Structures are given as C-alpha cells and as structure tokens.
Amino acid sequence: MGVLDTSPVSLGTTSRDALLATTRLARAADELGYTRFWVAEHHSMPAVASTSPGVLIAHLAAATRRIRVGSGGVMLPNHPTLVVAEQFAMLEALHPGRIDLGIGRAPGADPATAAALRRTVEGLGAQDFPAELLDVLALLGQTPGGRAPSMRARRLLATPHQSSTPQAWLLGSSLFSAQLAGELGLPYSYAHHFSTGHTGEAVAAYRSAFRPSAALAAPYVMVSSSVIIADTAAEAFHLAGPSRVMALSLRTARPLGPIVSPDEAARILAELDPDAARDFFARMPGTQIATTAERAAAELDALVRRSGADELLLTSTAFDVATRVHTLEALAELWPGLGAESLDGGGLS
C-alpha cells in the first residue's frame, strides 16, 4: 500500500505550507511502513502546489529513510524525453533502489498552460506518446516489450550513468493506457479515484494485453483510492466536504480555488440543488471512502477483491495535513502486513 499526494493548498495558506505538509505526510508514511510515496504534476491550479515531481521527489527522498518515492506522475507530453530520463537517472543515482518513474499522457493543465509547457500547439496531441515513452525507457537502459526505440534515443544515454534504474510505471484512467502498459510489460497504475467507472474493464484489458518483459514476468496492477478516516463516519463525511467541492469544481464551470474548510464546504454544498447534487455525486462511484478505520479497511479490501489489484495507492484531499496523517495512522493499525511486501517481491527485477 502506498500514498499519492498532490500537495493541496488550503485557503489562507501558502504553497510553502503545502509542500511542508507533504514532507510531513511522507515522513509519516515512511515510519508507518507504507511501500511508496508518489507526488503529482499539475499546473496553474491554485489548489495544488505539486508542479515539478522531479524536484519534489529529490526533497522527499532526502527527508525519508526507506520508502520508495516517485511520480504519480510525470506528464510526458509536457517534457523532452531526455530531460525526464536524466532527471530520474540522477534521482536513482542519489537514492538507488528507491525511485519510481510513473508516466502519464494527460496534460495536467489547461490548454494554454499545456501550450506554454510544450512551446507549440502542435505538441498538444497525445499521438506521439507511445514512441516518447519507449524513448524515455531506452534512455534509462530499458527496452520493454521488445520494441525498438527511435534512432535518436539509441544514440543517446541518460546521465549520470546509474548502477540501478528507476521502476517505470504507466499511469492511466483509460483502456488505451491499460492496453499499452500490458503490451510493453510494464506495471500499471489505474486512477480509480478519478471515478471513471471503468476500473474493472481497464484492469481486465491490461491483463489480457500483458506480455512478459525484462522488467516484469507477470501483470502487476496498482489501483488508487481516495480515503479519509475519522473516529466517526459523520466526522469523516464532514472532513471530506472540501474534496467534494473540489470534484464539483473540476467537473463543472465553477472556479477552482484553494481547498476550503469543511465548514465552508458544507455551506457551499448546502446551496446546491439537492436533486442535481445527488445525481452528480451518484455518478462518481468509489471516489471517496470517508468513514471509520474499520469500515475503510473493509471497503478497501472489497476494492482489492473486485479489481484484483496487487497494490493500493491512497490519496486524500483534506483541508489540513493532520487529517491526512491520521488517515494513514488509522489504516496502518488495521491493514495486515503493511509495508511487509514490495514490488520487488512481486515479480519486478
């Protein structure tokens, strides 16, 4: 079981506060025995401070002791492939055996910001993603699925030269990413917390398309889930209010600002049309487990059984870091063997 954090920025706080809170959460996950700690890439979002995974990973790996630290993920179309490969080659050289390179193809930004990142509107399509993914892996000395990288990648090598290589993951929330991960023989992380309603379908597509590779002998699936735990279900539901407001803002025309307090979230949600609000949240299956520790553990166990996941990735959008830390602490007391297994023991070389 691992943790995904976006460094949420709460109303009345700064990006520095958010990044320090992420550091506190990473240290807690490290001490509690979680397997990995991933950070996201989002741009031009007042509610998110995590814009540069490579920079933040370097800080978090230095601030922790044994937990794997990685990207959930690097949005590859935003970056030159050699830059990504060299960043993660350096991270692996500094923290050997502890770095994960999770790669996605979404922009993580609005179209104007994506165009600024990519320096051309012609680069906004994702059609080149499979070839660019192969190039990044080739630059790190990996050749998944037996596919050949481009001639340019074959002439280059990411430096510094590393004696080990980051664990590469493909991230996604679609059948396209699931099938590509399977064809390349990569471990696959599905964004169940996006609530697309296609988790089972994507995992099945990945397993069906899977071909053994030098990195992975058998399919390996991680599924993410949004979790908030409190002493009572009512309290957890209240603490999860800010995440519901954020989800509403992301999927409607509402402006997306910093994370509001649970009390302010309750006020905002109370002003919605009851029927429309009920329909909206009913279309978001599994997006939020907000309950007691015992019930959360049962719901996560059910998710593992439904999806066949080998690993879970927990994320929490909450107003304060204390809620996120408490969630990890409460679950660690109940989840059997937390931290005892790792991906290295599950088939990755």
mmCIF file of C-alpha atoms in Angstrom:
data_model
loop_
_atom_site.group_PDB
_atom_site.id
_atom_site.type_symbol
_atom_site.label_atom_id
_atom_site.label_comp_id
_atom_site.label_asym_id
_atom_site.label_seq_id
_atom_site.Cartn_x
_atom_site.Cartn_y
_atom_site.Cartn_z
ATOM 1 C CA MET A 1 0.000 0.000 0.000
ATOM 2 C CA GLY A 2 1.324 3.408 -0.996
ATOM 3 C CA VAL A 3 0.370 7.083 -0.865
ATOM 4 C CA LEU A 4 -0.298 9.690 -3.559
ATOM 5 C CA ASP A 5 -0.172 13.361 -2.590
ATOM 6 C CA THR A 6 -0.855 16.483 -4.666
ATOM 7 C CA SER A 7 0.397 18.997 -2.055
ATOM 8 C CA PRO A 8 -3.056 20.573 -1.674
ATOM 9 C CA VAL A 9 -3.065 24.294 -0.875
ATOM 10 C CA SER A 10 -5.710 25.229 1.679
ATOM 11 C CA LEU A 11 -7.408 28.609 1.869
ATOM 12 C CA GLY A 12 -5.296 31.001 3.938
ATOM 13 C CA THR A 13 -2.063 29.035 3.463
ATOM 14 C CA THR A 14 0.855 29.221 1.013
ATOM 15 C CA SER A 15 2.443 26.804 -1.429
ATOM 16 C CA ARG A 16 5.353 26.507 1.008
ATOM 17 C CA ASP A 17 2.917 25.399 3.699
ATOM 18 C CA ALA A 18 1.515 22.782 1.315
ATOM 19 C CA LEU A 19 4.950 21.423 0.412
ATOM 20 C CA LEU A 20 5.987 21.235 4.076
ATOM 21 C CA ALA A 21 2.738 19.366 4.784
ATOM 22 C CA THR A 22 3.594 16.886 2.016
ATOM 23 C CA THR A 23 7.006 16.390 3.637
ATOM 24 C CA ARG A 24 5.331 15.678 6.986
ATOM 25 C CA LEU A 25 2.988 13.196 5.319
ATOM 26 C CA ALA A 26 5.860 11.435 3.531
ATOM 27 C CA ARG A 27 7.763 11.042 6.793
ATOM 28 C CA ALA A 28 4.658 9.599 8.457
ATOM 29 C CA ALA A 29 4.159 7.129 5.579
ATOM 30 C CA ASP A 30 7.825 6.136 5.825
ATOM 31 C CA GLU A 31 7.609 5.473 9.566
ATOM 32 C CA LEU A 32 4.295 3.610 9.294
ATOM 33 C CA GLY A 33 5.582 1.086 6.742
ATOM 34 C CA TYR A 34 3.858 2.225 3.542
ATOM 35 C CA THR A 35 5.590 0.950 0.404
ATOM 36 C CA ARG A 36 5.821 4.094 -1.713
ATOM 37 C CA PHE A 37 5.016 7.806 -1.738
ATOM 38 C CA TRP A 38 4.131 9.436 -5.060
ATOM 39 C CA VAL A 39 3.626 13.093 -5.979
ATOM 40 C CA ALA A 40 1.619 14.543 -8.840
ATOM 41 C CA GLU A 41 2.188 17.009 -11.675
ATOM 42 C CA HIS A 42 -0.427 19.741 -12.034
ATOM 43 C CA HIS A 43 -0.015 23.263 -13.377
ATOM 44 C CA SER A 44 -1.808 26.614 -12.939
ATOM 45 C CA MET A 45 -4.061 25.241 -10.192
ATOM 46 C CA PRO A 46 -4.400 27.375 -7.039
ATOM 47 C CA ALA A 47 -5.343 24.259 -5.058
ATOM 48 C CA VAL A 48 -2.196 22.277 -5.942
ATOM 49 C CA ALA A 49 1.462 23.061 -5.188
ATOM 50 C CA SER A 50 2.978 19.962 -6.806
ATOM 51 C CA THR A 51 4.090 21.160 -10.249
ATOM 52 C CA SER A 52 7.572 19.614 -10.567
ATOM 53 C CA PRO A 53 7.686 15.966 -9.451
ATOM 54 C CA GLY A 54 11.414 15.552 -10.001
ATOM 55 C CA VAL A 55 12.286 18.456 -7.705
ATOM 56 C CA LEU A 56 9.848 17.376 -5.005
ATOM 57 C CA ILE A 57 10.937 13.717 -5.201
ATOM 58 C CA ALA A 58 14.562 14.747 -4.545
ATOM 59 C CA HIS A 59 13.479 16.632 -1.426
ATOM 60 C CA LEU A 60 11.205 13.865 -0.132
ATOM 61 C CA ALA A 61 13.719 11.080 -0.732
ATOM 62 C CA ALA A 62 16.286 13.047 1.276
ATOM 63 C CA ALA A 63 13.734 13.650 4.043
ATOM 64 C CA THR A 64 12.750 9.966 4.400
ATOM 65 C CA ARG A 65 14.584 6.771 5.235
ATOM 66 C CA ARG A 66 13.366 3.699 3.318
ATOM 67 C CA ILE A 67 10.091 4.373 1.472
ATOM 68 C CA ARG A 68 10.108 4.396 -2.332
ATOM 69 C CA VAL A 69 9.445 7.891 -3.717
ATOM 70 C CA GLY A 70 8.116 8.588 -7.193
ATOM 71 C CA SER A 71 5.887 10.395 -9.639
ATOM 72 C CA GLY A 72 2.195 9.876 -9.955
ATOM 73 C CA GLY A 73 3.059 11.013 -12.467
ATOM 74 C CA VAL A 74 5.297 12.812 -14.890
ATOM 75 C CA MET A 75 3.038 14.025 -17.718
ATOM 76 C CA LEU A 76 5.325 13.015 -20.572
ATOM 77 C CA PRO A 77 3.893 15.195 -23.388
ATOM 78 C CA ASN A 78 4.926 18.262 -21.329
ATOM 79 C CA HIS A 79 8.632 17.387 -21.320
ATOM 80 C CA PRO A 80 11.513 16.431 -23.645
ATOM 81 C CA THR A 81 12.218 12.739 -23.204
ATOM 82 C CA LEU A 82 15.913 13.239 -22.453
ATOM 83 C CA VAL A 83 15.091 15.719 -19.661
ATOM 84 C CA VAL A 84 12.780 13.197 -17.988
ATOM 85 C CA ALA A 85 15.305 10.376 -18.345
ATOM 86 C CA GLU A 86 18.205 12.432 -16.985
ATOM 87 C CA GLN A 87 16.174 13.745 -14.044
ATOM 88 C CA PHE A 88 15.225 10.245 -12.960
ATOM 89 C CA ALA A 89 18.673 8.823 -13.693
ATOM 90 C CA MET A 90 20.042 11.425 -11.283
ATOM 91 C CA LEU A 91 17.370 10.706 -8.682
ATOM 92 C CA GLU A 92 18.165 6.978 -8.898
ATOM 93 C CA ALA A 93 21.897 7.700 -8.595
ATOM 94 C CA LEU A 94 21.250 9.750 -5.456
ATOM 95 C CA HIS A 95 18.742 7.315 -3.937
ATOM 96 C CA PRO A 96 19.398 3.885 -5.508
ATOM 97 C CA GLY A 97 16.566 1.398 -5.280
ATOM 98 C CA ARG A 98 14.050 3.966 -4.019
ATOM 99 C CA ILE A 99 12.839 5.834 -7.117
ATOM 100 C CA ASP A 100 9.660 5.201 -9.147
ATOM 101 C CA LEU A 101 9.021 6.822 -12.517
ATOM 102 C CA GLY A 102 5.275 6.878 -13.054
ATOM 103 C CA ILE A 103 4.427 8.266 -16.512
ATOM 104 C CA GLY A 104 1.114 9.603 -17.806
ATOM 105 C CA ARG A 105 -0.080 11.224 -21.031
ATOM 106 C CA ALA A 106 -2.635 13.762 -19.719
ATOM 107 C CA PRO A 107 -1.552 17.417 -19.732
ATOM 108 C CA GLY A 108 -2.214 18.093 -16.057
ATOM 109 C CA ALA A 109 -3.072 21.617 -17.119
ATOM 110 C CA ASP A 110 -5.438 23.777 -19.118
ATOM 111 C CA PRO A 111 -4.756 24.108 -22.889
ATOM 112 C CA ALA A 112 -2.992 27.491 -22.599
ATOM 113 C CA THR A 113 -0.657 26.234 -19.873
ATOM 114 C CA ALA A 114 -0.031 22.999 -21.776
ATOM 115 C CA ALA A 115 0.922 25.012 -24.867
ATOM 116 C CA ALA A 116 3.361 27.079 -22.781
ATOM 117 C CA LEU A 117 4.937 23.910 -21.375
ATOM 118 C CA ARG A 118 5.264 22.273 -24.773
ATOM 119 C CA ARG A 119 6.176 25.512 -26.603
ATOM 120 C CA THR A 120 3.892 24.723 -29.521
ATOM 121 C CA VAL A 121 0.204 23.998 -30.016
ATOM 122 C CA GLU A 122 1.215 21.247 -32.441
ATOM 123 C CA GLY A 123 2.555 19.312 -29.466
ATOM 124 C CA LEU A 124 -0.779 19.137 -27.659
ATOM 125 C CA GLY A 125 -1.835 15.797 -29.123
ATOM 126 C CA ALA A 126 -1.029 12.502 -27.411
ATOM 127 C CA GLN A 127 -0.447 10.508 -30.599
ATOM 128 C CA ASP A 128 3.332 10.517 -30.083
ATOM 129 C CA PHE A 129 3.071 9.264 -26.504
ATOM 130 C CA PRO A 130 3.914 5.554 -27.108
ATOM 131 C CA ALA A 131 7.070 6.434 -29.051
ATOM 132 C CA GLU A 132 8.137 9.020 -26.462
ATOM 133 C CA LEU A 133 7.543 6.526 -23.659
ATOM 134 C CA LEU A 134 9.777 3.989 -25.391
ATOM 135 C CA ASP A 135 12.469 6.638 -25.809
ATOM 136 C CA VAL A 136 12.455 7.550 -22.098
ATOM 137 C CA LEU A 137 12.764 3.921 -21.129
ATOM 138 C CA ALA A 138 15.510 3.295 -23.694
ATOM 139 C CA LEU A 139 17.462 6.288 -22.374
ATOM 140 C CA LEU A 140 17.320 4.638 -18.955
ATOM 141 C CA GLY A 141 18.569 1.347 -20.411
ATOM 142 C CA GLN A 142 15.179 -0.376 -20.546
ATOM 143 C CA THR A 143 13.575 -1.980 -23.610
ATOM 144 C CA PRO A 144 10.071 -3.134 -22.619
ATOM 145 C CA GLY A 145 8.047 -5.403 -24.845
ATOM 146 C CA GLY A 146 10.950 -5.923 -27.214
ATOM 147 C CA ARG A 147 10.027 -2.719 -29.080
ATOM 148 C CA ALA A 148 12.795 -0.636 -30.625
ATOM 149 C CA PRO A 149 13.187 2.996 -29.554
ATOM 150 C CA SER A 150 13.849 5.773 -32.039
ATOM 151 C CA MET A 151 17.258 6.176 -33.677
ATOM 152 C CA ARG A 152 17.747 9.377 -31.667
ATOM 153 C CA ALA A 153 17.234 7.554 -28.366
ATOM 154 C CA ARG A 154 19.604 4.789 -29.453
ATOM 155 C CA ARG A 155 22.356 7.357 -29.989
ATOM 156 C CA LEU A 156 21.912 8.908 -26.522
ATOM 157 C CA LEU A 157 22.212 7.780 -22.928
ATOM 158 C CA ALA A 158 20.745 9.470 -19.890
ATOM 159 C CA THR A 159 23.435 10.587 -17.465
ATOM 160 C CA PRO A 160 24.613 10.256 -14.803
ATOM 161 C CA HIS A 161 25.181 6.574 -15.545
ATOM 162 C CA GLN A 162 23.339 4.605 -12.899
ATOM 163 C CA SER A 163 24.110 1.206 -11.442
ATOM 164 C CA SER A 164 20.355 0.692 -10.954
ATOM 165 C CA THR A 165 17.341 2.062 -12.773
ATOM 166 C CA PRO A 166 14.052 3.593 -11.590
ATOM 167 C CA GLN A 167 10.988 1.367 -11.554
ATOM 168 C CA ALA A 168 8.930 2.558 -14.535
ATOM 169 C CA TRP A 169 5.124 2.526 -14.304
ATOM 170 C CA LEU A 170 2.467 3.514 -16.792
ATOM 171 C CA LEU A 171 -0.373 5.510 -15.271
ATOM 172 C CA GLY A 172 -3.821 5.918 -16.718
ATOM 173 C CA SER A 173 -7.584 6.118 -16.478
ATOM 174 C CA SER A 174 -8.449 4.671 -19.891
ATOM 175 C CA LEU A 175 -8.353 1.458 -21.889
ATOM 176 C CA PHE A 176 -5.631 2.945 -24.100
ATOM 177 C CA SER A 177 -3.155 3.215 -21.237
ATOM 178 C CA ALA A 178 -4.165 -0.199 -19.889
ATOM 179 C CA GLN A 179 -3.525 -1.935 -23.210
ATOM 180 C CA LEU A 180 -0.249 -0.088 -23.806
ATOM 181 C CA ALA A 181 1.061 -0.987 -20.348
ATOM 182 C CA GLY A 182 0.182 -4.615 -20.992
ATOM 183 C CA GLU A 183 1.804 -4.708 -24.424
ATOM 184 C CA LEU A 184 5.021 -3.206 -23.033
ATOM 185 C CA GLY A 185 5.094 -5.470 -19.978
ATOM 186 C CA LEU A 186 5.061 -2.549 -17.533
ATOM 187 C CA PRO A 187 3.366 -2.336 -14.143
ATOM 188 C CA TYR A 188 0.127 -0.368 -14.418
ATOM 189 C CA SER A 189 -1.444 2.126 -12.011
ATOM 190 C CA TYR A 190 -5.129 2.862 -12.608
ATOM 191 C CA ALA A 191 -6.659 6.121 -11.340
ATOM 192 C CA HIS A 192 -9.720 4.657 -9.651
ATOM 193 C CA HIS A 193 -10.026 7.851 -7.580
ATOM 194 C CA PHE A 194 -10.941 9.675 -10.821
ATOM 195 C CA SER A 195 -14.195 7.684 -10.690
ATOM 196 C CA THR A 196 -14.474 6.893 -14.365
ATOM 197 C CA GLY A 197 -16.450 3.755 -13.545
ATOM 198 C CA HIS A 198 -14.196 1.592 -15.745
ATOM 199 C CA THR A 199 -11.718 0.194 -13.215
ATOM 200 C CA GLY A 200 -12.584 -3.457 -13.769
ATOM 201 C CA GLU A 201 -12.654 -3.033 -17.530
ATOM 202 C CA ALA A 202 -9.241 -1.344 -17.606
ATOM 203 C CA VAL A 203 -7.601 -3.914 -15.336
ATOM 204 C CA ALA A 204 -9.018 -6.734 -17.468
ATOM 205 C CA ALA A 205 -7.715 -5.038 -20.630
ATOM 206 C CA TYR A 206 -4.264 -4.713 -19.073
ATOM 207 C CA ARG A 207 -4.117 -8.340 -18.010
ATOM 208 C CA SER A 208 -5.386 -9.526 -21.396
ATOM 209 C CA ALA A 209 -2.806 -7.461 -23.304
ATOM 210 C CA PHE A 210 0.104 -8.264 -20.993
ATOM 211 C CA ARG A 211 3.310 -9.628 -22.474
ATOM 212 C CA PRO A 212 6.203 -10.561 -20.163
ATOM 213 C CA SER A 213 9.172 -8.225 -20.344
ATOM 214 C CA ALA A 214 12.634 -7.919 -18.878
ATOM 215 C CA ALA A 215 11.123 -5.765 -16.154
ATOM 216 C CA LEU A 216 8.054 -7.805 -15.291
ATOM 217 C CA ALA A 217 7.251 -11.505 -15.642
ATOM 218 C CA ALA A 218 3.542 -11.236 -14.793
ATOM 219 C CA PRO A 219 0.925 -8.447 -14.685
ATOM 220 C CA TYR A 220 1.166 -6.100 -11.714
ATOM 221 C CA VAL A 221 -1.658 -3.645 -11.004
ATOM 222 C CA MET A 222 -1.981 -0.747 -8.614
ATOM 223 C CA VAL A 223 -5.363 0.901 -8.035
ATOM 224 C CA SER A 224 -5.765 4.296 -6.371
ATOM 225 C CA SER A 225 -8.488 5.235 -3.923
ATOM 226 C CA SER A 226 -9.453 8.455 -2.164
ATOM 227 C CA VAL A 227 -9.700 7.866 1.585
ATOM 228 C CA ILE A 228 -10.413 9.983 4.655
ATOM 229 C CA ILE A 229 -10.703 8.363 8.086
ATOM 230 C CA ALA A 230 -12.078 9.811 11.319
ATOM 231 C CA ASP A 231 -13.375 8.474 14.614
ATOM 232 C CA THR A 232 -16.970 8.506 13.353
ATOM 233 C CA ALA A 233 -18.471 8.192 9.888
ATOM 234 C CA ALA A 234 -20.246 11.545 10.325
ATOM 235 C CA GLU A 235 -16.989 13.314 11.144
ATOM 236 C CA ALA A 236 -15.235 11.707 8.167
ATOM 237 C CA PHE A 237 -18.067 12.769 5.856
ATOM 238 C CA HIS A 238 -17.703 16.345 7.150
ATOM 239 C CA LEU A 239 -13.904 16.321 6.672
ATOM 240 C CA ALA A 240 -14.390 15.021 3.109
ATOM 241 C CA GLY A 241 -16.567 18.009 2.177
ATOM 242 C CA PRO A 242 -13.644 20.009 0.699
ATOM 243 C CA SER A 243 -12.810 17.129 -1.648
ATOM 244 C CA ARG A 244 -16.423 17.035 -2.868
ATOM 245 C CA VAL A 245 -16.305 20.779 -3.556
ATOM 246 C CA MET A 246 -13.051 20.308 -5.479
ATOM 247 C CA ALA A 247 -14.525 17.435 -7.510
ATOM 248 C CA LEU A 248 -17.558 19.566 -8.308
ATOM 249 C CA SER A 249 -15.340 22.446 -9.430
ATOM 250 C CA LEU A 250 -13.209 20.217 -11.661
ATOM 251 C CA ARG A 251 -16.233 18.786 -13.447
ATOM 252 C CA THR A 252 -18.320 21.964 -13.756
ATOM 253 C CA ALA A 253 -17.754 25.579 -14.646
ATOM 254 C CA ARG A 254 -17.144 26.575 -11.011
ATOM 255 C CA PRO A 255 -13.793 28.373 -10.480
ATOM 256 C CA LEU A 256 -11.240 26.166 -8.742
ATOM 257 C CA GLY A 257 -9.569 27.946 -5.834
ATOM 258 C CA PRO A 258 -7.631 26.761 -2.781
ATOM 259 C CA ILE A 259 -9.075 23.969 -0.620
ATOM 260 C CA VAL A 260 -11.889 25.354 1.530
ATOM 261 C CA SER A 261 -12.546 24.348 5.136
ATOM 262 C CA PRO A 262 -15.024 21.579 5.973
ATOM 263 C CA ASP A 263 -17.474 24.157 7.351
ATOM 264 C CA GLU A 264 -17.247 26.284 4.199
ATOM 265 C CA ALA A 265 -17.613 23.162 2.049
ATOM 266 C CA ALA A 266 -20.800 22.256 3.928
ATOM 267 C CA ARG A 267 -22.182 25.725 3.242
ATOM 268 C CA ILE A 268 -21.328 25.532 -0.486
ATOM 269 C CA LEU A 269 -22.804 22.066 -0.880
ATOM 270 C CA ALA A 270 -25.955 23.059 1.014
ATOM 271 C CA GLU A 271 -26.622 25.780 -1.583
ATOM 272 C CA LEU A 272 -26.703 23.262 -4.431
ATOM 273 C CA ASP A 273 -29.954 21.986 -5.833
ATOM 274 C CA PRO A 274 -30.482 18.753 -3.810
ATOM 275 C CA ASP A 275 -31.582 16.645 -6.774
ATOM 276 C CA ALA A 276 -28.776 17.872 -9.031
ATOM 277 C CA ALA A 277 -26.174 17.378 -6.290
ATOM 278 C CA ARG A 278 -27.407 13.859 -5.551
ATOM 279 C CA ASP A 279 -27.258 12.948 -9.246
ATOM 280 C CA PHE A 280 -23.768 14.440 -9.595
ATOM 281 C CA PHE A 281 -22.241 12.535 -6.696
ATOM 282 C CA ALA A 282 -24.080 9.352 -7.654
ATOM 283 C CA ARG A 283 -22.139 9.432 -10.954
ATOM 284 C CA MET A 284 -18.841 9.327 -9.063
ATOM 285 C CA PRO A 285 -18.700 5.723 -7.801
ATOM 286 C CA GLY A 286 -15.878 4.905 -5.409
ATOM 287 C CA THR A 287 -14.390 8.384 -5.478
ATOM 288 C CA GLN A 288 -14.373 8.779 -1.735
ATOM 289 C CA ILE A 289 -14.098 6.393 1.175
ATOM 290 C CA ALA A 290 -14.922 8.662 4.115
ATOM 291 C CA THR A 291 -15.686 6.678 7.231
ATOM 292 C CA THR A 292 -14.158 4.955 10.265
ATOM 293 C CA ALA A 293 -10.915 2.992 10.051
ATOM 294 C CA GLU A 294 -12.664 -0.365 10.312
ATOM 295 C CA ARG A 295 -15.150 0.455 7.575
ATOM 296 C CA ALA A 296 -12.447 1.987 5.350
ATOM 297 C CA ALA A 297 -10.320 -1.156 5.651
ATOM 298 C CA ALA A 298 -13.343 -3.267 4.683
ATOM 299 C CA GLU A 299 -14.122 -1.061 1.664
ATOM 300 C CA LEU A 300 -10.503 -1.134 0.508
ATOM 301 C CA ASP A 301 -10.433 -4.905 0.895
ATOM 302 C CA ALA A 302 -13.567 -5.092 -1.260
ATOM 303 C CA LEU A 303 -11.888 -2.871 -3.872
ATOM 304 C CA VAL A 304 -8.881 -5.212 -3.957
ATOM 305 C CA ARG A 305 -11.159 -8.218 -4.418
ATOM 306 C CA ARG A 306 -13.201 -6.526 -7.191
ATOM 307 C CA SER A 307 -10.229 -5.214 -9.116
ATOM 308 C CA GLY A 308 -7.672 -7.921 -8.434
ATOM 309 C CA ALA A 309 -5.192 -5.171 -7.524
ATOM 310 C CA ASP A 310 -1.754 -6.194 -6.299
ATOM 311 C CA GLU A 311 -1.283 -2.880 -4.557
ATOM 312 C CA LEU A 312 -3.307 0.138 -3.421
ATOM 313 C CA LEU A 313 -2.406 3.829 -3.694
ATOM 314 C CA LEU A 314 -4.188 6.045 -1.169
ATOM 315 C CA THR A 315 -4.865 9.733 -1.691
ATOM 316 C CA SER A 316 -6.673 12.270 0.470
ATOM 317 C CA THR A 317 -7.852 15.780 -0.363
ATOM 318 C CA ALA A 318 -8.361 17.415 3.019
ATOM 319 C CA PHE A 319 -8.170 20.917 4.448
ATOM 320 C CA ASP A 320 -5.343 20.130 6.879
ATOM 321 C CA VAL A 321 -2.456 17.692 6.902
ATOM 322 C CA ALA A 322 -3.472 16.323 10.308
ATOM 323 C CA THR A 323 -6.461 14.639 8.643
ATOM 324 C CA ARG A 324 -4.205 13.047 6.032
ATOM 325 C CA VAL A 325 -1.699 11.841 8.642
ATOM 326 C CA HIS A 326 -4.469 10.448 10.855
ATOM 327 C CA THR A 327 -5.880 8.540 7.884
ATOM 328 C CA LEU A 328 -2.548 6.792 7.306
ATOM 329 C CA GLU A 329 -2.057 6.083 11.008
ATOM 330 C CA ALA A 330 -5.547 4.659 11.484
ATOM 331 C CA LEU A 331 -5.313 2.375 8.465
ATOM 332 C CA ALA A 332 -1.798 1.211 9.338
ATOM 333 C CA GLU A 333 -3.135 -0.223 12.594
ATOM 334 C CA LEU A 334 -5.665 -2.385 10.743
ATOM 335 C CA TRP A 335 -4.147 -3.356 7.395
ATOM 336 C CA PRO A 336 -2.346 -6.740 7.649
ATOM 337 C CA GLY A 337 1.321 -6.781 6.686
ATOM 338 C CA LEU A 338 1.503 -3.107 5.752
ATOM 339 C CA GLY A 339 4.965 -2.469 4.343
ATOM 340 C CA ALA A 340 5.966 -6.139 4.509
ATOM 341 C CA GLU A 341 5.637 -6.744 0.748
ATOM 342 C CA SER A 342 7.192 -4.736 -2.056
ATOM 343 C CA LEU A 343 7.012 -4.761 -5.820
ATOM 344 C CA ASP A 344 10.477 -6.354 -5.952
ATOM 345 C CA GLY A 345 8.940 -9.380 -4.281
ATOM 346 C CA GLY A 346 6.046 -9.414 -6.712
ATOM 347 C CA GLY A 347 7.837 -10.025 -9.980
ATOM 348 C CA LEU A 348 9.871 -6.910 -10.889
ATOM 349 C CA SER A 349 13.557 -7.371 -11.346
#
